[in-house]
Short mmCIF file of C-alpha atoms in Angstrom, two decimals:
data_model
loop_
_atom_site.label_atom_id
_atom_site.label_comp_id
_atom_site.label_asym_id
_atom_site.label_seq_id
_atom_site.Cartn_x
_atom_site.Cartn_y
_atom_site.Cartn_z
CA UNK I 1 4.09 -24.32 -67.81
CA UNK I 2 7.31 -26.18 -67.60
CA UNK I 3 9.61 -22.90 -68.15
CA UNK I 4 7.55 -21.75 -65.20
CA UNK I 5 7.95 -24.25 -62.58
CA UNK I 6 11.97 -24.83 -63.69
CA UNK I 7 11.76 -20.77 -63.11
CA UNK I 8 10.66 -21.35 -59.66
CA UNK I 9 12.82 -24.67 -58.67
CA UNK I 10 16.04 -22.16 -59.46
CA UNK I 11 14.59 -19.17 -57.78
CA UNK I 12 14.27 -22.04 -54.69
CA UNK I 13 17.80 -22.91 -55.14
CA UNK I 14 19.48 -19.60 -55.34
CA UNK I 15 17.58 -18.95 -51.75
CA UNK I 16 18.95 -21.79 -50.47
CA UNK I 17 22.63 -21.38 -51.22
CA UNK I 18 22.50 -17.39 -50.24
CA UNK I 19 21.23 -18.81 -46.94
CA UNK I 20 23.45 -21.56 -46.52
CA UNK I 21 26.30 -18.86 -47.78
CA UNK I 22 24.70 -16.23 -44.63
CA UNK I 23 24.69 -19.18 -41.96
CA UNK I 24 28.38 -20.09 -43.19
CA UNK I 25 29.59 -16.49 -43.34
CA UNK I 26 27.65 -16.26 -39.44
CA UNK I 27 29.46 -19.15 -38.24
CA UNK I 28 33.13 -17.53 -39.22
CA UNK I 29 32.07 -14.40 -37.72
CA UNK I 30 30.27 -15.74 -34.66
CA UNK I 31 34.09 -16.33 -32.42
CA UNK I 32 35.34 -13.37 -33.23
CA UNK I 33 32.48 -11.42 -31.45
CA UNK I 34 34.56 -9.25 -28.20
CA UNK I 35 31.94 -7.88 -26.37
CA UNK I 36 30.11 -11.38 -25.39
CA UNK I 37 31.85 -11.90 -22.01
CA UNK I 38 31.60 -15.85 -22.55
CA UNK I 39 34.11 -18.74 -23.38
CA UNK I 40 33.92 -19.20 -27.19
CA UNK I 41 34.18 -22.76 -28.54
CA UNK I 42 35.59 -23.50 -32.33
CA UNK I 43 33.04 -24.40 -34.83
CA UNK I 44 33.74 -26.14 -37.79
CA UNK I 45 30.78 -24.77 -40.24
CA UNK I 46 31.15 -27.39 -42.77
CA UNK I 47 30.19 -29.74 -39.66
CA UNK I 48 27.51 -27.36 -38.91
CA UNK I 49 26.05 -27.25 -42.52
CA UNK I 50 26.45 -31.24 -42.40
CA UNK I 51 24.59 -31.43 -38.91
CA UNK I 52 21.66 -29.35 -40.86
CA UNK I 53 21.24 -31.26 -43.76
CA UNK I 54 21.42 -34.43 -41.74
CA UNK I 55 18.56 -33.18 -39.57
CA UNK I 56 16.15 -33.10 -42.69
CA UNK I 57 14.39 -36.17 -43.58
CA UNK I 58 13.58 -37.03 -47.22
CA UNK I 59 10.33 -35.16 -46.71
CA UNK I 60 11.28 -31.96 -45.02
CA UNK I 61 10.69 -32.55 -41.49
CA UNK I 62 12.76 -32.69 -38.85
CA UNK I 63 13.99 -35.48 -37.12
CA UNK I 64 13.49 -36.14 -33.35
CA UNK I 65 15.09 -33.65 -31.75
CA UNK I 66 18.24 -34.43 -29.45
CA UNK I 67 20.00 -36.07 -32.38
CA UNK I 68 23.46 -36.79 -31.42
CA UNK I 69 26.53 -36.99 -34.03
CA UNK I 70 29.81 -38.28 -34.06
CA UNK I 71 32.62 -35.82 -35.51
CA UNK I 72 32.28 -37.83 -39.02
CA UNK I 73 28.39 -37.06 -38.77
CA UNK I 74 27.36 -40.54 -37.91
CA UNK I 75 24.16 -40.79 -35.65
CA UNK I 76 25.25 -41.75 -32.46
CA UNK I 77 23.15 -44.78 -30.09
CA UNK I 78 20.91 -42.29 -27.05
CA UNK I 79 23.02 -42.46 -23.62
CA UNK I 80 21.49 -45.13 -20.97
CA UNK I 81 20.65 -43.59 -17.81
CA UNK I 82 19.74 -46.64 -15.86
CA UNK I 83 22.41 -47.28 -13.75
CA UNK I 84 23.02 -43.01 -13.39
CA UNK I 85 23.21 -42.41 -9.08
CA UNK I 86 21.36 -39.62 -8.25
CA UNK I 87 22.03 -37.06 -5.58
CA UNK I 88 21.02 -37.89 -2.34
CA UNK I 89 17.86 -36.07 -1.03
CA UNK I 90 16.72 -35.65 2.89
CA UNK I 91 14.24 -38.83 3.25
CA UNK I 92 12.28 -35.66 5.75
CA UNK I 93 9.37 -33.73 3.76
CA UNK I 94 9.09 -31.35 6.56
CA UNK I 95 12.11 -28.84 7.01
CA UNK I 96 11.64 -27.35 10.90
CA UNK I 97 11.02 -23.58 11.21
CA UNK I 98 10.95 -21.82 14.69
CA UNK I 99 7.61 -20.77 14.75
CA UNK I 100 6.90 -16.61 14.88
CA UNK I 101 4.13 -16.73 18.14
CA UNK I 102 1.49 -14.31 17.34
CA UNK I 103 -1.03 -13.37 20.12
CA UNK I 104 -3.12 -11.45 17.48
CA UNK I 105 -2.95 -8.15 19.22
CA UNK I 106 1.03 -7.35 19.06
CA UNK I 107 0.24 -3.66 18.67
CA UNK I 108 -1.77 -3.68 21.94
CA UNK I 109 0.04 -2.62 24.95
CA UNK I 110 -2.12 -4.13 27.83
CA UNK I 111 -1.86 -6.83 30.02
CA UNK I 112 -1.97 -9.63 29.92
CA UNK I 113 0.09 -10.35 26.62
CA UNK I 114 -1.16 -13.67 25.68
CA UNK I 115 -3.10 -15.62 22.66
CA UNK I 116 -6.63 -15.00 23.94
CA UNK I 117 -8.25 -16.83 21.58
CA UNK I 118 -6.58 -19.59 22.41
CA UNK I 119 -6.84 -19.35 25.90
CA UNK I 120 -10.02 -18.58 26.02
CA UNK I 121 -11.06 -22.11 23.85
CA UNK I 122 -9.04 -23.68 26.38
CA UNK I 123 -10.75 -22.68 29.65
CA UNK I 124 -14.48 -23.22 27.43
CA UNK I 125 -13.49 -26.70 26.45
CA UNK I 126 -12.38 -27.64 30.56
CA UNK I 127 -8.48 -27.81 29.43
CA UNK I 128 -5.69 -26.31 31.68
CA UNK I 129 -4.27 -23.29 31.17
CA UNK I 130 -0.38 -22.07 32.49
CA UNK I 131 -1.48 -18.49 33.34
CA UNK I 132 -3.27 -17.38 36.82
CA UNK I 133 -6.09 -14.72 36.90
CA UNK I 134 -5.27 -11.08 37.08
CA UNK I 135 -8.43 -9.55 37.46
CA UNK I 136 -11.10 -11.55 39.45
CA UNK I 137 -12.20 -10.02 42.25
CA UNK I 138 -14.57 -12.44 43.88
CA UNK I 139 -16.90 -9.45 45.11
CA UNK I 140 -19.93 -12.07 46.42
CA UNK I 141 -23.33 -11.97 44.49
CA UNK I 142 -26.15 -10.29 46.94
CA UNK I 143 -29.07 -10.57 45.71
CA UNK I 144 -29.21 -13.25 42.75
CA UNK I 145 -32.54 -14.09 41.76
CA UNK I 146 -31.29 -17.23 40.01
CA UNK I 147 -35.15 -18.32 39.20
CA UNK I 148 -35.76 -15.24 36.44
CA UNK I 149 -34.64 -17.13 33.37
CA UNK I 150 -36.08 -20.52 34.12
CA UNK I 151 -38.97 -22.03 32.23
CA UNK I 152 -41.70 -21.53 35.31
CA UNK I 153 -40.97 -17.79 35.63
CA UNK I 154 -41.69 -16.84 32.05
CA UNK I 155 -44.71 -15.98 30.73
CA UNK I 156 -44.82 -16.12 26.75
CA UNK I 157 -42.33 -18.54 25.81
CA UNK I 158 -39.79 -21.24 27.78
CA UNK I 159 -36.89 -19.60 27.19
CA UNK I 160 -36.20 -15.84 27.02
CA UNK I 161 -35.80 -14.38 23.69
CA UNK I 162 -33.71 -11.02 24.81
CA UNK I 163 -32.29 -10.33 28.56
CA UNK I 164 -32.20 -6.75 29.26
CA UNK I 165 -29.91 -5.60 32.29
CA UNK I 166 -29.85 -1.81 33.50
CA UNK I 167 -27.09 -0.32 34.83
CA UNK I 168 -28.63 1.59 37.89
CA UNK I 169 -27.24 3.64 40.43
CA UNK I 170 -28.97 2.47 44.18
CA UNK I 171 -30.29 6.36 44.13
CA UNK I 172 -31.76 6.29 41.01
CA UNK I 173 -35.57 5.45 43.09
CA UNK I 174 -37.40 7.55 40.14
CA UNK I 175 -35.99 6.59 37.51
CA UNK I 176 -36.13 2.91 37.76
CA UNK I 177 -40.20 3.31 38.33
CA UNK I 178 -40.30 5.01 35.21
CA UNK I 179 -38.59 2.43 33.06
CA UNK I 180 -40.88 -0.25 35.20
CA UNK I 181 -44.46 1.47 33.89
CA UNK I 182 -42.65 2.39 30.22
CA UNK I 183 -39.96 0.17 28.38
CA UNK I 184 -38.96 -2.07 30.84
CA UNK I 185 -42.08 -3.33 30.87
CA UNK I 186 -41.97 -7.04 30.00
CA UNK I 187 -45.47 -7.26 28.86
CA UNK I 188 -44.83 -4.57 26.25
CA UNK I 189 -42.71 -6.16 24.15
CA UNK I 190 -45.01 -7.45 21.58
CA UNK I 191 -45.33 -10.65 23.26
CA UNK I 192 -41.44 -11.60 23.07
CA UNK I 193 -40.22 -13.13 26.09
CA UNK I 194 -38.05 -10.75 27.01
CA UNK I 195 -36.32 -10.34 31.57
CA UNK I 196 -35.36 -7.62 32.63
CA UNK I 197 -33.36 -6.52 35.04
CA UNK I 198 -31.42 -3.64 37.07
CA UNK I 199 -27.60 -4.44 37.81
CA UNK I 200 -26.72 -2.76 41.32
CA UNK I 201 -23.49 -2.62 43.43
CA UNK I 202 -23.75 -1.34 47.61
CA UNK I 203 -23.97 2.49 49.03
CA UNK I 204 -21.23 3.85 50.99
CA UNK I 205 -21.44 3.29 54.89
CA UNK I 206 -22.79 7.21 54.90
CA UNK I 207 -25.75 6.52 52.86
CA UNK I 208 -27.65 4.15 55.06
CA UNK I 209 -30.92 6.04 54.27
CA UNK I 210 -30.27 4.95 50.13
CA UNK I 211 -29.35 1.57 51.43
CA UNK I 212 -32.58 1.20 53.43
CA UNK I 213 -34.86 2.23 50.42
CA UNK I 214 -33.01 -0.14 48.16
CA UNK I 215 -33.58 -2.82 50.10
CA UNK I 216 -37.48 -2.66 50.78
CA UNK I 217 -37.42 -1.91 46.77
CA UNK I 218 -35.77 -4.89 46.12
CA UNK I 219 -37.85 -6.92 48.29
CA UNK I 220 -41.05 -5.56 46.59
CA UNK I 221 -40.50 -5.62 42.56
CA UNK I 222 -38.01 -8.21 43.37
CA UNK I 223 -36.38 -7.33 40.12
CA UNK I 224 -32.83 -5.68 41.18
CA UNK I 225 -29.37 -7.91 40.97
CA UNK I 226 -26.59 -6.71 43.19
CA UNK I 227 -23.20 -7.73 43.47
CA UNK I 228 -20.95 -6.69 46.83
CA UNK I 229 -18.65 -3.43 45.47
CA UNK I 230 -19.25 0.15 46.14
CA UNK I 231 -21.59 1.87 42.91
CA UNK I 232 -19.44 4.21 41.76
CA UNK I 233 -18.12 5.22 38.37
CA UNK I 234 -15.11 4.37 38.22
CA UNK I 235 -16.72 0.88 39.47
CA UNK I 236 -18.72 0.68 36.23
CA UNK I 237 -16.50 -2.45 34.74
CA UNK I 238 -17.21 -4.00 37.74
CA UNK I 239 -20.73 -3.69 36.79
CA UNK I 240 -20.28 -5.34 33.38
CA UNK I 241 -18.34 -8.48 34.72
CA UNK I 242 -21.13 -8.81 36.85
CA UNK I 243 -24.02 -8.39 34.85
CA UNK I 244 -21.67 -10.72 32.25
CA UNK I 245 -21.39 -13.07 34.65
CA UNK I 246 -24.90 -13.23 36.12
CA UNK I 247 -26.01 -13.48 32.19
CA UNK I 248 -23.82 -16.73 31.44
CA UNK I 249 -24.65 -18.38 35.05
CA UNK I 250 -28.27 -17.86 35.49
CA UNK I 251 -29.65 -16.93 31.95
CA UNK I 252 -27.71 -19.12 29.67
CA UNK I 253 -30.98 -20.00 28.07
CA UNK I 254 -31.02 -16.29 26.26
CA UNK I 255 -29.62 -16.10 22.89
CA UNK I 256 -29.01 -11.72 23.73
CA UNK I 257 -28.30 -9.19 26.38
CA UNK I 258 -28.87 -5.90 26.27
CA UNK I 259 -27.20 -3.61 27.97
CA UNK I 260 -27.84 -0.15 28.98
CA UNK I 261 -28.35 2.76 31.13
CA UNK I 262 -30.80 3.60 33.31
CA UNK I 263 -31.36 7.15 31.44
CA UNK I 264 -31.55 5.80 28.33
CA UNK I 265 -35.16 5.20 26.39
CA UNK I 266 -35.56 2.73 24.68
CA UNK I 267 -37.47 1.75 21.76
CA UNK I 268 -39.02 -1.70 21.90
CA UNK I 269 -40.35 -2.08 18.66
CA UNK I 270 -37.23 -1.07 16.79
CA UNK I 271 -35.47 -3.56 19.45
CA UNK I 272 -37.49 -5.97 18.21
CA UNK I 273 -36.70 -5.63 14.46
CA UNK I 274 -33.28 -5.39 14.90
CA UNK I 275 -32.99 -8.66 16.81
CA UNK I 276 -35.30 -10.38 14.84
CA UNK I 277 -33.36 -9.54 11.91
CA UNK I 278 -29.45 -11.01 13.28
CA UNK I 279 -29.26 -14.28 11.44
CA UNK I 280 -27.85 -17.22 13.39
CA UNK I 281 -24.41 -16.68 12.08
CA UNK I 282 -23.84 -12.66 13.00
CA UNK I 283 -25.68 -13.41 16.19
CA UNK I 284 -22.56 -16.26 17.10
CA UNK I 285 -20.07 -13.48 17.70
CA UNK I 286 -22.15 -10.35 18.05
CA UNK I 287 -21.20 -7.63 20.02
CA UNK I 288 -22.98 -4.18 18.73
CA UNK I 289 -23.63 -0.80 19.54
CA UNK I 290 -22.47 2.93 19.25
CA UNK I 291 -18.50 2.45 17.92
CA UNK I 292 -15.81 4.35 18.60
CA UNK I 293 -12.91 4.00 16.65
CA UNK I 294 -10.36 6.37 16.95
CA UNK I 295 -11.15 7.59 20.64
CA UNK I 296 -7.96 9.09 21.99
CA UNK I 297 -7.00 9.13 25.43
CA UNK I 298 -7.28 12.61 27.16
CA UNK I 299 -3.72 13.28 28.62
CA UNK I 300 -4.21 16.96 29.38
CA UNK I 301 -4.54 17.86 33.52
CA UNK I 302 -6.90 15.73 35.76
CA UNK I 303 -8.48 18.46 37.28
CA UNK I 304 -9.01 20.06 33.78
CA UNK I 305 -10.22 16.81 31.80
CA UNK I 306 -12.64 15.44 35.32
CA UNK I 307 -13.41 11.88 35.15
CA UNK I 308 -12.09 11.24 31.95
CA UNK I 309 -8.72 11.56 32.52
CA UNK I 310 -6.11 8.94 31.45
CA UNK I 311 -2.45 8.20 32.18
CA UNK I 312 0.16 6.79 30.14
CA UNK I 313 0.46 4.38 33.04
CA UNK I 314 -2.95 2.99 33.08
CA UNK I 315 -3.02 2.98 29.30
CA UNK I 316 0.03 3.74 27.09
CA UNK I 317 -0.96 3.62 23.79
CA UNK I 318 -2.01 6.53 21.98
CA UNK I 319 -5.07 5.55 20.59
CA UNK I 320 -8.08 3.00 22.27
CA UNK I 321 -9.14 0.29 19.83
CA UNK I 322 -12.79 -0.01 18.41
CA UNK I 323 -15.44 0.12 21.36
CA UNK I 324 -19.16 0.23 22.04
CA UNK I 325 -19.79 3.10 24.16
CA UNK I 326 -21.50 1.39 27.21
CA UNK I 327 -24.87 3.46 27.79
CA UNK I 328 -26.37 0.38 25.42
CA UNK I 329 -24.88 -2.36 23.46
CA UNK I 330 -25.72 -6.14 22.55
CA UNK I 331 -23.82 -9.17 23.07
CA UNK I 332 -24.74 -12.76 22.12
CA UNK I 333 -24.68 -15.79 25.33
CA UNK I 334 -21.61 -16.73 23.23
CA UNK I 335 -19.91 -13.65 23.18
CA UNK I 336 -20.96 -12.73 26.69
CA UNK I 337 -19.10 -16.19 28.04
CA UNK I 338 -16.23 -15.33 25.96
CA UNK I 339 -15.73 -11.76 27.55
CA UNK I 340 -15.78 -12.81 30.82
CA UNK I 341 -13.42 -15.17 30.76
CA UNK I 342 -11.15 -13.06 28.75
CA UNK I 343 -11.92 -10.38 31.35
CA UNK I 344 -10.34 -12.20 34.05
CA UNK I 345 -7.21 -12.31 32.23
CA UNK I 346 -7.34 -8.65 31.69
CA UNK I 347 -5.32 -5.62 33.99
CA UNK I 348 -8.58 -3.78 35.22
CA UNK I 349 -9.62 -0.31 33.57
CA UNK I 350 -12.05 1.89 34.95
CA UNK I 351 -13.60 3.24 31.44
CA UNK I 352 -16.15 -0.36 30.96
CA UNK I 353 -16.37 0.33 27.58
CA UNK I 354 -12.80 0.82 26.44
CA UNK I 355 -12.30 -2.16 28.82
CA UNK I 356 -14.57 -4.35 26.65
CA UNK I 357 -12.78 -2.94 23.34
CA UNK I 358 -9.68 -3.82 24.67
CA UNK I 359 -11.08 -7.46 25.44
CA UNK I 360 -12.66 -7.84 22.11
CA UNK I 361 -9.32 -6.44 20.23
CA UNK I 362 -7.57 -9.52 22.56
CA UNK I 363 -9.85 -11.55 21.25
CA UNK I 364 -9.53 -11.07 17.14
CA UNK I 365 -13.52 -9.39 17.25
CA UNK I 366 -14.60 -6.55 16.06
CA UNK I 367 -17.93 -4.59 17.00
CA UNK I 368 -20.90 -3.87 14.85
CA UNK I 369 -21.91 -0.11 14.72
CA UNK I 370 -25.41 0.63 15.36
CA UNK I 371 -26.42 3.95 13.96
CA UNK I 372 -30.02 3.80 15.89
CA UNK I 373 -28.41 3.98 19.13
CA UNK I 374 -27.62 7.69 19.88
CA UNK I 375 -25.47 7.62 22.59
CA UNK I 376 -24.18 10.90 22.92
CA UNK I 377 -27.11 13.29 21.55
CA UNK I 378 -30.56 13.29 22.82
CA UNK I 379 -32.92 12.38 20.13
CA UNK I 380 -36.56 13.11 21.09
CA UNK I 381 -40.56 13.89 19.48
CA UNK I 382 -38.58 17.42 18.09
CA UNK I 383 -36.48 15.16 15.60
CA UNK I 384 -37.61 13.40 12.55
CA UNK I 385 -35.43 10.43 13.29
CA UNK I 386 -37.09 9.64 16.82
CA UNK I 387 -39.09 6.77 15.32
CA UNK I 388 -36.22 5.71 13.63
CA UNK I 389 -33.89 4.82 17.14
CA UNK I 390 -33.22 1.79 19.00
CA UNK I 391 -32.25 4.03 21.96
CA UNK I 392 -31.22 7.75 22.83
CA UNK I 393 -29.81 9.52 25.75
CA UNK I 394 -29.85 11.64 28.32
CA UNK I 395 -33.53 10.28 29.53
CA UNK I 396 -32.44 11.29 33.16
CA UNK I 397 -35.76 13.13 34.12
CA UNK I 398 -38.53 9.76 34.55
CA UNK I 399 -40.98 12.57 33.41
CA UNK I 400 -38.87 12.67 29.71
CA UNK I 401 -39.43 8.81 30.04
CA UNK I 402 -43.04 8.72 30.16
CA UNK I 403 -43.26 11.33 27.94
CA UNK I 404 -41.44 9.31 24.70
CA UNK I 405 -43.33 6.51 25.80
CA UNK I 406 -46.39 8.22 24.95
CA UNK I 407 -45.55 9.76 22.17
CA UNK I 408 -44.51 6.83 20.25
CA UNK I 409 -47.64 5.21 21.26
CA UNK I 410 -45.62 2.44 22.80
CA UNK I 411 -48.68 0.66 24.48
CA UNK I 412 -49.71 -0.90 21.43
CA UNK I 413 -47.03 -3.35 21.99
CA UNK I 414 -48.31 -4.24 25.49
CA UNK I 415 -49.59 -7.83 25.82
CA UNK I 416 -52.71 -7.89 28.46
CA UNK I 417 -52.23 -10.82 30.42
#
């Protein structure tokens, strides 16, 4: 046992002195390396080998490290930092940057070019605002009816639960009946409290005869708004501030408008589901409805592309941004206040419903896409998916009306009073 372990004490020290021999013969070669591009220092190895040994305590570990030697190998006292001066520092925390203004729609080019969010928090909140209106006509409101949202003109509940304006032309006699006996019914809405409401401009001096029968209709369903500009389509935006603006000043007390055509039908039931089923947080910002979003502006000839023509000079960019076509869309009281003061700060277009998408990219929003609303096919008792829509179009003929009225058995949410 005792030849064994002297056996392995010398095999221990023969490994030690080839490695101390490797280190020494590592520290000779180590200057005399060329291609390290670095200012060599001279090395005495028997130093070195000192320094090692000196680093072991008696049992095997090291030492603290930072040791410091003298040239004789002495331990030297640790340096005293205490009265060391510092650098001076900037007493400032906060370095100034010139800040990069964003208006959150660089990449839109339509006036007016300004932080909309912003601005429009401002005007909300009563605060002053360095920019002028661009695009507030001031036509005068005709025929108001101020009294159909408050609590004594409603029926099932003491506020309304959905506001329903329909764009109408003043000709449109037929139609407008039709809607009155079928969906825009306000008794037939499962006993929601639901106004609603035609949006009309004026006739043309010419059409005194249209005039005439507007007025005595008016004066007997008493439910037709009208503002003071021409109807026209290219006066449709017009139509939208207004009914926006009617909505916020006389019927803040509704949580939703709809909007939509007068030859659209519309679905109450699904109606109902879908805005029963907005929580309180998607309802805040909601705008919703049939979205476009890569509509292209048609630059080919006018008298080729009709109505829908659009210069580079009314709108220069090559694509719209994201829009609800107008023939029906939802927009929360929040929302609906937002666009129209936005509006007012916003160069006039004659398409209402790229007008809105260019307010709503302005203002950081994006619409929700409604699959249920088919706004440009005609969905009808020939389709499987007609009890599946919220609205479809091309409803023009009142008899078409009636017709889906009956066939969806759409009395069954009328409320007999």
């Amino acid at each position: 046992m005792g030849r064994i372990q002297s056996h392995l004490t010398t095999g221990l020290l023969v490994r030690t002195l080839l490695g101390l021999l490797f280190v020494f013969f590592i520290l000779q070669l180590y200057p005399r390396i060329k291609f390290l591009h670095v200012k060599t220092v001279a090395i005495d190895p028997v130093r070195e080998i000192h320094h090692i040994f000196l680093r072991l305590t008696p049992n095997g570990t090291s030492s603290a490290p930072g040791l410091m030697l003298d040239k004789d190998g002495r331990e030297l006292p640790p340096p005293d930092f205490s009265s060391t001066v510092l650098p001076r520092v900037m007493s400032d925390t906060h370095i100034k940057v010139e800040p990069l203004i964003s208006t959150g729609s660089e990449d839109l080019n339509f006036p007016l070019h300004l932080d909309f969010p912003e601005l429009v928090r401002k005007i909300l909140a009563n605060e002053t605002v360095p920019v002028k209106p661009i695009n507030r006509p001031g036509f005068p409101i005709l025929v108001p009816l101020p009294e159909k949202c408050q609590p004594s003109s409603l029926v099932f509940n003491s506020h309304p639960d959905l506001l329903i304006l329909i764009k109408s032309a003043p000709s449109h006699f037929a139609l407008r009946d039709a809607i009155r006996i079928g969906w825009g019914d306000e008794r037939c809405w499962g006993g929601r409290q639901v106004v609603r409401l035609f949006l009309s401009g004026t006739v043309s001096p010419n059409e005194s005869n249209t005039a005439a029968r507007l007025k005595r209709e008016m004066e007997v369903f008493g439910d037709i708004i009208q503002q003071d500009f021409i109807d026209h389509y290219y006066n449709n935006t017009y139509k939208i501030m207004f009914g926006l603006e009617w909505a916020v000043q006389y019927c803040s007390n509704a949580p939703l408008i709809m909007f939509v055509d007068d030859d659209f039908f519309v679905y109450p039931k699904n109606v109902i589901a879908y805005v029963e089923g907005l929580s309180a947080g998607v309802l805040d910002r909601l705008v919703s409805g049939y979205v476009w979003s890569n509509a292209t502006p048609i630059r080919v000839n006018r008298s080729f592309s009709g109505k829908w023509f659009m210069s580079k000079a009314e709108f220069p960019d090559s694509r719209y941004p994201p829009y609800v076509a107008a023939g029906n869309f939802f927009v929360s009281q929040q929302m609906a206040r937002e666009l129209y003061v936005a509006s007012q700060y916003t160069r006039y277009m004659r398409f209402d419903d790229v007008f809105l998408g260019i307010i709503l990219k302005k203002m950081v929003r994006i619409p929700i896409h409604l699959k249920q609303i088919y706004a440009f096919t005609t969905i009808n008792q020939n389709s499987t998916a007609f009890r599946t829509i919220i609205s479809s179009h091309r409803f023009h003929d009142p008899a078409l009306q009636l017709k889906a009225w009956d066939y969806l058995n759409c009395t069954q949410f009328c409320i007999k009073m």
